């Protein structure tokens, strides 16, 4: 999992393999200082956790979240993941972790919002969904470190009115 957050100094000195005699100057020569930061994961803002979303025709739902404070926006992207919560009384975290692949919806997003529209899979009236936003490094970079692997708290929302159980 890498080094913990903090300020570090890394020093390198060349030594003779056979004798162990120094072949370069000792510290502070050959030293570099660096800082390791683990950024907070994003926080879902809309829809609110455990809320009921009013369906629109055509389908239109804004998903928005906070950016990790201090993280350079041009070096990161987000994964928006939505899964169905079946049955509806299942813990949203369990639903997210047990979701089949591919999930109901998953998309890489460059900013801190996504307008879920008519071209995306249809949200079903009365269905409960779990949502998670994951911050990650853009491309092949490994420069940024995120707490909780960049995963936000898993939230749930119900699309339209929940169906009453007929038993």
GROMACS .gro file of C-alpha atoms in nm:
model
  167
    1UNK     CA    1   0.000   0.000   0.000
    2UNK     CA    2   0.299   0.230  -0.018
    3UNK     CA    3   0.446   0.469   0.235
    4UNK     CA    4   0.232   0.659   0.483
    5UNK     CA    5   0.170   1.031   0.437
    6UNK     CA    6   0.455   1.257   0.534
    7UNK     CA    7   0.775   1.432   0.436
    8UNK     CA    8   1.064   1.212   0.327
    9UNK     CA    9   1.430   1.249   0.237
   10UNK     CA   10   1.598   0.994   0.012
   11UNK     CA   11   1.979   0.989   0.001
   12UNK     CA   12   2.201   0.786  -0.232
   13UNK     CA   13   2.576   0.736  -0.200
   14UNK     CA   14   2.803   0.527  -0.423
   15UNK     CA   15   3.023   0.273  -0.241
   16UNK     CA   16   3.302   0.048  -0.368
   17UNK     CA   17   3.161  -0.306  -0.392
   18UNK     CA   18   3.471  -0.478  -0.255
   19UNK     CA   19   3.594  -0.238   0.012
   20UNK     CA   20   3.280  -0.045   0.101
   21UNK     CA   21   3.477   0.279   0.066
   22UNK     CA   22   3.273   0.587  -0.032
   23UNK     CA   23   3.303   0.680  -0.400
   24UNK     CA   24   3.074   0.984  -0.372
   25UNK     CA   25   3.004   1.249  -0.113
   26UNK     CA   26   2.790   1.171   0.191
   27UNK     CA   27   2.459   1.342   0.276
   28UNK     CA   28   2.335   1.603   0.214
   29UNK     CA   29   2.491   1.551  -0.131
   30UNK     CA   30   2.287   1.299  -0.331
   31UNK     CA   31   1.970   1.369  -0.128
   32UNK     CA   32   1.622   1.462  -0.245
   33UNK     CA   33   1.322   1.563  -0.036
   34UNK     CA   34   0.963   1.473  -0.125
   35UNK     CA   35   0.617   1.466   0.027
   36UNK     CA   36   0.360   1.187   0.009
   37UNK     CA   37  -0.005   1.287   0.029
   38UNK     CA   38  -0.309   1.059   0.031
   39UNK     CA   39  -0.607   1.256  -0.098
   40UNK     CA   40  -0.957   1.210   0.039
   41UNK     CA   41  -1.200   1.030  -0.194
   42UNK     CA   42  -1.483   1.227  -0.358
   43UNK     CA   43  -1.815   1.283  -0.181
   44UNK     CA   44  -2.145   1.239  -0.364
   45UNK     CA   45  -2.351   1.559  -0.356
   46UNK     CA   46  -2.641   1.481  -0.587
   47UNK     CA   47  -2.861   1.288  -0.556
   48UNK     CA   48  -2.850   1.292  -0.177
   49UNK     CA   49  -2.790   0.961  -0.001
   50UNK     CA   50  -3.112   0.770   0.071
   51UNK     CA   51  -3.318   1.013  -0.134
   52UNK     CA   52  -3.603   0.956  -0.378
   53UNK     CA   53  -3.537   1.089  -0.727
   54UNK     CA   54  -3.833   1.220  -0.926
   55UNK     CA   55  -3.837   1.062  -1.274
   56UNK     CA   56  -3.825   1.298  -1.572
   57UNK     CA   57  -3.930   1.241  -1.931
   58UNK     CA   58  -3.700   1.224  -2.116
   59UNK     CA   59  -3.471   1.066  -1.857
   60UNK     CA   60  -3.241   1.327  -1.704
   61UNK     CA   61  -3.060   1.291  -1.371
   62UNK     CA   62  -2.760   1.493  -1.260
   63UNK     CA   63  -2.494   1.312  -1.057
   64UNK     CA   64  -2.239   1.542  -0.893
   65UNK     CA   65  -1.960   1.501  -0.640
   66UNK     CA   66  -1.676   1.691  -0.476
   67UNK     CA   67  -1.320   1.681  -0.604
   68UNK     CA   68  -1.054   1.557  -0.361
   69UNK     CA   69  -0.918   1.873  -0.193
   70UNK     CA   70  -0.573   1.969  -0.321
   71UNK     CA   71  -0.556   1.702  -0.592
   72UNK     CA   72  -0.464   1.839  -0.936
   73UNK     CA   73  -0.776   1.805  -1.151
   74UNK     CA   74  -0.577   1.759  -1.474
   75UNK     CA   75  -0.412   1.443  -1.338
   76UNK     CA   76  -0.724   1.256  -1.230
   77UNK     CA   77  -1.053   1.117  -1.352
   78UNK     CA   78  -1.355   0.954  -1.192
   79UNK     CA   79  -1.545   0.629  -1.235
   80UNK     CA   80  -1.921   0.662  -1.180
   81UNK     CA   81  -2.067   0.321  -1.094
   82UNK     CA   82  -2.437   0.247  -1.043
   83UNK     CA   83  -2.580  -0.092  -0.946
   84UNK     CA   84  -2.931  -0.214  -0.868
   85UNK     CA   85  -3.001  -0.294  -0.503
   86UNK     CA   86  -3.183  -0.630  -0.507
   87UNK     CA   87  -3.370  -0.687  -0.283
   88UNK     CA   88  -3.432  -0.324  -0.192
   89UNK     CA   89  -3.355  -0.378   0.178
   90UNK     CA   90  -2.998  -0.496   0.099
   91UNK     CA   91  -2.715  -0.284   0.237
   92UNK     CA   92  -2.593  -0.060  -0.051
   93UNK     CA   93  -2.229  -0.157   0.021
   94UNK     CA   94  -2.315  -0.524  -0.016
   95UNK     CA   95  -2.505  -0.452  -0.337
   96UNK     CA   96  -2.203  -0.263  -0.477
   97UNK     CA   97  -1.955  -0.536  -0.380
   98UNK     CA   98  -2.175  -0.822  -0.505
   99UNK     CA   99  -2.284  -0.657  -0.830
  100UNK     CA  100  -2.235  -0.864  -1.145
  101UNK     CA  101  -1.989  -0.758  -1.413
  102UNK     CA  102  -2.059  -0.552  -1.606
  103UNK     CA  103  -2.253  -0.338  -1.355
  104UNK     CA  104  -2.584  -0.171  -1.441
  105UNK     CA  105  -2.390   0.144  -1.537
  106UNK     CA  106  -2.024   0.246  -1.527
  107UNK     CA  107  -1.857   0.541  -1.695
  108UNK     CA  108  -1.524   0.723  -1.676
  109UNK     CA  109  -1.587   1.096  -1.625
  110UNK     CA  110  -1.335   1.380  -1.651
  111UNK     CA  111  -1.517   1.634  -1.433
  112UNK     CA  112  -1.716   1.631  -1.110
  113UNK     CA  113  -2.059   1.573  -1.260
  114UNK     CA  114  -2.242   1.359  -1.511
  115UNK     CA  115  -2.582   1.418  -1.669
  116UNK     CA  116  -2.744   1.075  -1.692
  117UNK     CA  117  -2.966   1.103  -1.997
  118UNK     CA  118  -3.184   0.918  -2.248
  119UNK     CA  119  -2.883   0.746  -2.410
  120UNK     CA  120  -2.792   0.576  -2.081
  121UNK     CA  121  -2.966   0.261  -1.951
  122UNK     CA  122  -3.322   0.335  -1.841
  123UNK     CA  123  -3.367   0.380  -1.467
  124UNK     CA  124  -3.673   0.183  -1.355
  125UNK     CA  125  -3.948   0.344  -1.151
  126UNK     CA  126  -3.951   0.213  -0.794
  127UNK     CA  127  -3.602   0.064  -0.815
  128UNK     CA  128  -3.334   0.131  -0.556
  129UNK     CA  129  -2.981   0.196  -0.687
  130UNK     CA  130  -2.642   0.216  -0.517
  131UNK     CA  131  -2.386   0.464  -0.647
  132UNK     CA  132  -2.013   0.504  -0.591
  133UNK     CA  133  -1.764   0.754  -0.731
  134UNK     CA  134  -1.399   0.651  -0.754
  135UNK     CA  135  -1.117   0.901  -0.805
  136UNK     CA  136  -0.816   0.763  -0.989
  137UNK     CA  137  -0.503   0.866  -1.175
  138UNK     CA  138  -0.560   0.965  -1.535
  139UNK     CA  139  -0.392   0.734  -1.787
  140UNK     CA  140  -0.091   0.529  -1.679
  141UNK     CA  141   0.020   0.772  -1.408
  142UNK     CA  142   0.060   0.645  -1.051
  143UNK     CA  143   0.139   0.992  -0.915
  144UNK     CA  144  -0.168   1.046  -0.695
  145UNK     CA  145  -0.258   0.838  -0.390
  146UNK     CA  146  -0.615   0.824  -0.261
  147UNK     CA  147  -0.751   0.708   0.071
  148UNK     CA  148  -0.990   0.409   0.046
  149UNK     CA  149  -0.852   0.340  -0.305
  150UNK     CA  150  -1.032   0.658  -0.418
  151UNK     CA  151  -1.378   0.509  -0.347
  152UNK     CA  152  -1.646   0.738  -0.212
  153UNK     CA  153  -1.897   0.623   0.046
  154UNK     CA  154  -2.160   0.408  -0.127
  155UNK     CA  155  -2.495   0.589  -0.133
  156UNK     CA  156  -2.838   0.469  -0.238
  157UNK     CA  157  -3.131   0.642  -0.402
  158UNK     CA  158  -3.473   0.523  -0.515
  159UNK     CA  159  -3.585   0.621  -0.862
  160UNK     CA  160  -3.949   0.722  -0.836
  161UNK     CA  161  -4.187   0.561  -0.589
  162UNK     CA  162  -4.090   0.230  -0.432
  163UNK     CA  163  -4.331  -0.049  -0.517
  164UNK     CA  164  -4.536  -0.182  -0.226
  165UNK     CA  165  -4.488  -0.553  -0.150
  166UNK     CA  166  -4.798  -0.755  -0.232
  167UNK     CA  167  -4.788  -1.051   0.003
   0.00000   0.00000   0.00000
